[in-house]
Coordinates of N, CA and C in Angstrom, one line a residue:
M100 N 104.9 -71.7 -19.6 CA 106.0 -72.3 -19.0 C 106.1 -73.8 -19.3
S101 N 105.0 -74.5 -19.3 CA 104.9 -75.9 -19.4 C 105.4 -76.1 -20.7
I102 N 105.2 -75.5 -21.8 CA 105.6 -75.8 -23.1 C 107.1 -75.5 -22.9
Y103 N 107.5 -74.5 -22.4 CA 109.0 -74.4 -22.5 C 109.8 -75.6 -21.7
I104 N 109.2 -75.9 -20.5 CA 109.9 -77.1 -19.9 C 109.8 -78.2 -20.9
F105 N 108.6 -78.6 -21.4 CA 108.6 -79.8 -22.4 C 109.6 -79.6 -23.3
S106 N 109.6 -78.6 -24.0 CA 110.7 -78.3 -25.0 C 112.3 -78.5 -24.5
I107 N 112.5 -78.2 -23.4 CA 113.8 -78.6 -22.9 C 113.9 -80.0 -22.7
L108 N 113.1 -80.8 -22.3 CA 113.1 -82.1 -22.1 C 112.9 -82.8 -23.5
A109 N 112.2 -82.5 -24.4 CA 112.1 -83.1 -25.7 C 113.5 -82.8 -26.3
N110 N 114.2 -82.0 -26.0 CA 115.4 -81.7 -26.8 C 116.5 -82.8 -26.4
F111 N 116.2 -83.7 -25.5 CA 117.1 -84.8 -25.2 C 116.8 -85.9 -26.2
L112 N 115.8 -85.9 -26.9 CA 115.4 -87.1 -27.9 C 115.8 -86.7 -29.2
L113 N 115.6 -85.5 -29.6 CA 115.8 -85.1 -31.1 C 116.6 -83.7 -31.2
N114 N 117.0 -83.4 -32.4 CA 117.7 -81.9 -32.4 C 116.4 -81.2 -32.7
P115 N 116.9 -79.8 -32.3 CA 115.8 -78.7 -32.4 C 115.1 -78.6 -33.6
L116 N 115.8 -78.9 -34.9 CA 115.0 -78.8 -36.1 C 114.0 -79.9 -36.4
A117 N 114.2 -81.1 -35.8 CA 113.3 -82.3 -36.0 C 112.2 -81.9 -34.8
L118 N 112.4 -81.3 -33.9 CA 111.4 -81.1 -32.8 C 110.5 -79.9 -33.4
I119 N 111.0 -79.0 -34.0 CA 110.2 -78.0 -34.6 C 109.3 -78.6 -35.7
A120 N 110.0 -79.2 -36.5 CA 109.1 -79.9 -37.6 C 108.1 -80.7 -37.1
T121 N 108.1 -81.4 -36.0 CA 107.2 -82.5 -35.5 C 106.3 -81.9 -34.5
L122 N 106.6 -80.9 -33.7 CA 105.8 -80.6 -32.7 C 105.2 -79.3 -32.7
M123 N 105.7 -78.5 -33.9 CA 105.2 -76.8 -33.7 C 103.6 -77.0 -34.1
I124 N 103.2 -77.6 -35.1 CA 101.9 -77.6 -35.4 C 100.8 -78.2 -34.1
P125 N 101.4 -79.3 -33.5 CA 100.4 -79.6 -32.5 C 100.4 -78.7 -31.1
I126 N 101.5 -78.1 -31.0 CA 101.6 -77.1 -29.9 C 100.7 -75.9 -30.2
A127 N 100.9 -75.4 -31.5 CA 100.0 -74.2 -31.8 C 98.6 -74.6 -31.8
N128 N 98.4 -75.9 -32.2 CA 96.9 -76.2 -32.1 C 96.3 -76.3 -30.6
L129 N 97.3 -76.9 -29.8 CA 96.7 -76.9 -28.4 C 96.6 -75.5 -27.9
C130 N 97.7 -74.4 -28.1 CA 97.5 -73.2 -27.5 C 96.2 -72.5 -28.0
S131 N 96.0 -72.7 -29.4 CA 94.7 -72.3 -30.0 C 93.3 -72.8 -29.3
N132 N 93.3 -74.1 -29.1 CA 92.2 -74.7 -28.4 C 92.0 -74.1 -27.1
L133 N 93.0 -73.9 -26.3 CA 93.1 -73.5 -25.0 C 92.8 -72.0 -25.0
G134 N 92.6 -71.2 -26.0 CA 92.3 -70.0 -26.0 C 93.5 -68.9 -26.1
Y135 N 94.8 -69.3 -26.2 CA 95.8 -68.6 -26.4 C 96.4 -68.4 -27.7
S136 N 97.1 -67.4 -27.8 CA 97.6 -67.2 -29.3 C 98.7 -68.2 -29.5
A137 N 98.6 -68.7 -30.9 CA 99.5 -69.8 -31.3 C 101.1 -69.4 -31.3
T138 N 101.2 -68.0 -31.3 CA 102.5 -67.5 -31.5 C 103.2 -67.8 -30.1
I139 N 102.5 -67.7 -29.0 CA 103.0 -68.0 -27.7 C 103.7 -69.4 -27.6
G140 N 102.9 -70.3 -28.1 CA 103.4 -71.8 -28.1 C 104.7 -71.8 -28.9
G141 N 104.6 -71.3 -30.1 CA 105.9 -71.1 -31.0 C 107.1 -70.5 -30.4
Y142 N 106.7 -69.3 -29.6 CA 107.8 -68.6 -28.9 C 108.7 -69.5 -28.0
S143 N 107.6 -70.0 -27.0 CA 108.0 -70.7 -25.9 C 108.8 -72.1 -26.4
M144 N 108.4 -72.8 -27.4 CA 109.1 -73.9 -28.0 C 110.6 -73.5 -28.5
I145 N 110.6 -72.4 -29.3 CA 111.8 -72.1 -29.8 C 112.8 -71.8 -28.7
M146 N 112.3 -70.9 -27.6 CA 113.2 -70.6 -26.6 C 113.7 -71.9 -25.7
G147 N 112.7 -72.9 -25.6 CA 113.0 -74.1 -25.0 C 114.0 -74.8 -25.6
F148 N 114.0 -75.0 -27.1 CA 114.7 -75.9 -27.9 C 116.4 -75.3 -27.8
N149 N 116.3 -74.0 -27.6 CA 117.8 -73.3 -27.4 C 118.5 -73.7 -26.1
Q150 N 118.0 -74.3 -25.3 CA 118.6 -74.9 -23.8 C 119.2 -76.3 -24.3
A151 N 120.3 -76.6 -23.7 CA 120.9 -77.9 -23.9 C 121.7 -78.2 -22.9
L152 N 122.1 -79.5 -22.6 CA 122.9 -80.0 -21.5 C 124.3 -80.4 -21.9
F153 N 123.9 -81.4 -23.0 CA 125.0 -82.1 -23.7 C 125.6 -81.7 -24.9
P154 N 126.8 -82.1 -25.2 CA 127.3 -81.4 -26.6 C 126.6 -82.1 -27.8
Y155 N 126.1 -83.1 -27.7 CA 125.4 -83.7 -28.8 C 124.2 -83.1 -29.2
E156 N 123.7 -82.1 -28.4 CA 122.4 -81.6 -28.8 C 122.7 -80.3 -29.6
I157 N 124.0 -79.7 -29.5 CA 124.3 -78.4 -30.5 C 125.6 -78.7 -31.2
A158 N 125.4 -78.7 -32.5 CA 126.7 -79.1 -33.3 C 127.9 -78.2 -33.0
P159 N 128.0 -76.8 -32.9 CA 129.4 -76.5 -32.5 C 129.9 -77.0 -31.2
L160 N 129.0 -77.2 -30.1 CA 129.6 -77.8 -29.1 C 130.1 -79.2 -29.2
M161 N 129.4 -79.8 -30.2 CA 129.9 -81.4 -30.5 C 131.2 -81.1 -31.1
L162 N 131.4 -80.3 -31.9 CA 132.7 -80.2 -32.6 C 133.8 -79.8 -31.6
V163 N 133.6 -78.8 -30.8 CA 134.6 -78.4 -30.0 C 134.9 -79.5 -28.9
Y164 N 133.9 -80.1 -28.4 CA 134.1 -81.2 -27.3 C 134.8 -82.4 -28.0
G165 N 134.4 -82.8 -29.3 CA 135.0 -83.8 -30.1 C 136.4 -83.7 -30.2
F166 N 137.1 -82.4 -30.7 CA 138.5 -82.1 -30.7 C 139.2 -82.1 -29.4
G167 N 138.6 -82.3 -28.1 CA 139.2 -82.2 -26.9 C 139.6 -80.9 -26.4
Y168 N 138.9 -79.7 -26.9 CA 139.0 -78.3 -26.4 C 138.4 -78.2 -25.0
L169 N 137.3 -79.0 -24.9 CA 136.5 -78.6 -23.5 C 136.5 -80.1 -22.8
K170 N 136.4 -80.0 -21.5 CA 136.1 -81.3 -20.8 C 134.5 -81.3 -20.5
L171 N 134.1 -82.5 -20.6 CA 132.6 -82.7 -20.5 C 132.0 -82.1 -19.1
T172 N 132.8 -82.3 -17.9 CA 132.4 -81.8 -16.6 C 132.2 -80.3 -16.8
H173 N 133.2 -79.6 -17.4 CA 133.0 -78.1 -17.5 C 132.0 -77.7 -18.4
L174 N 131.8 -78.4 -19.6 CA 130.6 -78.0 -20.4 C 129.3 -78.2 -19.7
I175 N 129.1 -79.4 -19.0 CA 127.9 -79.4 -18.4 C 127.5 -78.5 -17.3
K176 N 128.6 -78.1 -16.6 CA 128.5 -76.9 -15.6 C 127.8 -75.7 -16.2
V177 N 128.7 -75.4 -17.2 CA 128.2 -74.2 -17.9 C 126.8 -74.3 -18.5
M178 N 126.4 -75.4 -19.2 CA 125.1 -75.6 -19.7 C 124.0 -75.6 -18.6
V179 N 124.3 -76.3 -17.6 CA 123.3 -76.2 -16.3 C 123.0 -74.8 -16.0
F180 N 124.0 -74.0 -15.7 CA 123.9 -72.5 -15.4 C 123.1 -72.0 -16.5
R181 N 123.3 -72.1 -17.8 CA 122.6 -71.6 -18.9 C 121.1 -72.0 -18.9
V182 N 120.6 -73.2 -18.6 CA 119.2 -73.5 -18.5 C 118.6 -73.0 -17.4
V183 N 119.4 -72.9 -16.2 CA 118.6 -72.2 -15.1 C 118.5 -70.7 -15.5
A184 N 119.5 -70.1 -16.0 CA 119.5 -68.8 -16.3 C 118.2 -68.4 -17.4
G185 N 118.0 -69.4 -18.2 CA 116.9 -69.4 -19.2 C 115.6 -69.5 -18.5
I186 N 115.5 -70.5 -17.7 CA 114.2 -70.5 -16.9 C 114.0 -69.2 -16.1
I187 N 114.9 -68.7 -15.4 CA 114.6 -67.5 -14.6 C 114.3 -66.3 -15.5
F188 N 115.2 -66.2 -16.7 CA 114.7 -65.2 -17.7 C 113.2 -65.4 -18.2
M189 N 112.9 -66.6 -18.5 CA 111.5 -66.9 -19.0 C 110.4 -66.5 -17.9
T190 N 110.8 -66.7 -16.8 CA 109.8 -66.4 -15.7 C 109.8 -64.9 -15.2
V191 N 111.0 -64.3 -15.1 CA 111.0 -62.9 -14.8 C 110.9 -61.8 -15.7
V192 N 111.3 -62.1 -17.0 CA 111.1 -61.1 -18.0 C 110.3 -61.4 -19.1
T193 N 110.3 -62.6 -19.9 CA 109.5 -62.9 -20.8 C 108.1 -63.1 -20.8
Y194 N 107.6 -63.8 -19.5 CA 106.3 -63.9 -19.1 C 105.8 -62.5 -18.8
P195 N 106.3 -61.7 -18.0 CA 105.6 -60.4 -17.7 C 105.4 -59.6 -18.9
Y196 N 106.4 -59.7 -19.7 CA 106.5 -58.7 -21.1 C 105.4 -59.2 -21.9
W197 N 105.0 -60.6 -22.1 CA 104.0 -61.1 -23.0 C 102.7 -60.7 -22.4
L198 N 102.7 -60.8 -21.0 CA 101.3 -60.0 -20.5 C 101.1 -58.7 -20.9
Y199 N 102.2 -57.9 -20.7 CA 102.1 -56.3 -20.8 C 101.7 -56.1 -22.4
I200 N 102.3 -56.7 -23.2 CA 101.8 -56.3 -24.6 C 100.7 -57.1 -25.0
G201 N 100.0 -57.9 -24.3 CA 98.8 -58.6 -24.5 C 98.7 -60.0 -25.2
L202 N 100.0 -60.3 -25.4 CA 100.0 -61.8 -26.3 C 99.3 -63.0 -25.2
L203 N 99.3 -62.7 -23.9 CA 98.7 -63.8 -23.1 C 97.2 -63.6 -22.8
D204 N 96.6 -62.6 -23.3 CA 95.2 -62.1 -23.1 C 94.3 -63.3 -23.6
K205 N 93.4 -63.8 -23.0 CA 92.4 -64.8 -23.4 C 91.2 -64.1 -23.9

């Protein structure tokens, strides 16, 4: 979960492709050093990078917002709901599933 939250926060600084290029190897090494599968770190980062609050973080949203089809207040309300739903999904569905299939066994 900490990698997931870190990925959401890091998404404010760079776009997802730049974050994957710069942080995937250190996170994979960190997970390996802690005794977890490096795959878990990658999955958590990718799921966290897909969360965004502002239109500049996702190109299609930036395009739609730039042409004036969406108001910023409406967009942020929807994206906050999406981030909260993603955190709930990660906690309630994904984490137990990874435990069930054995990805989180040390």
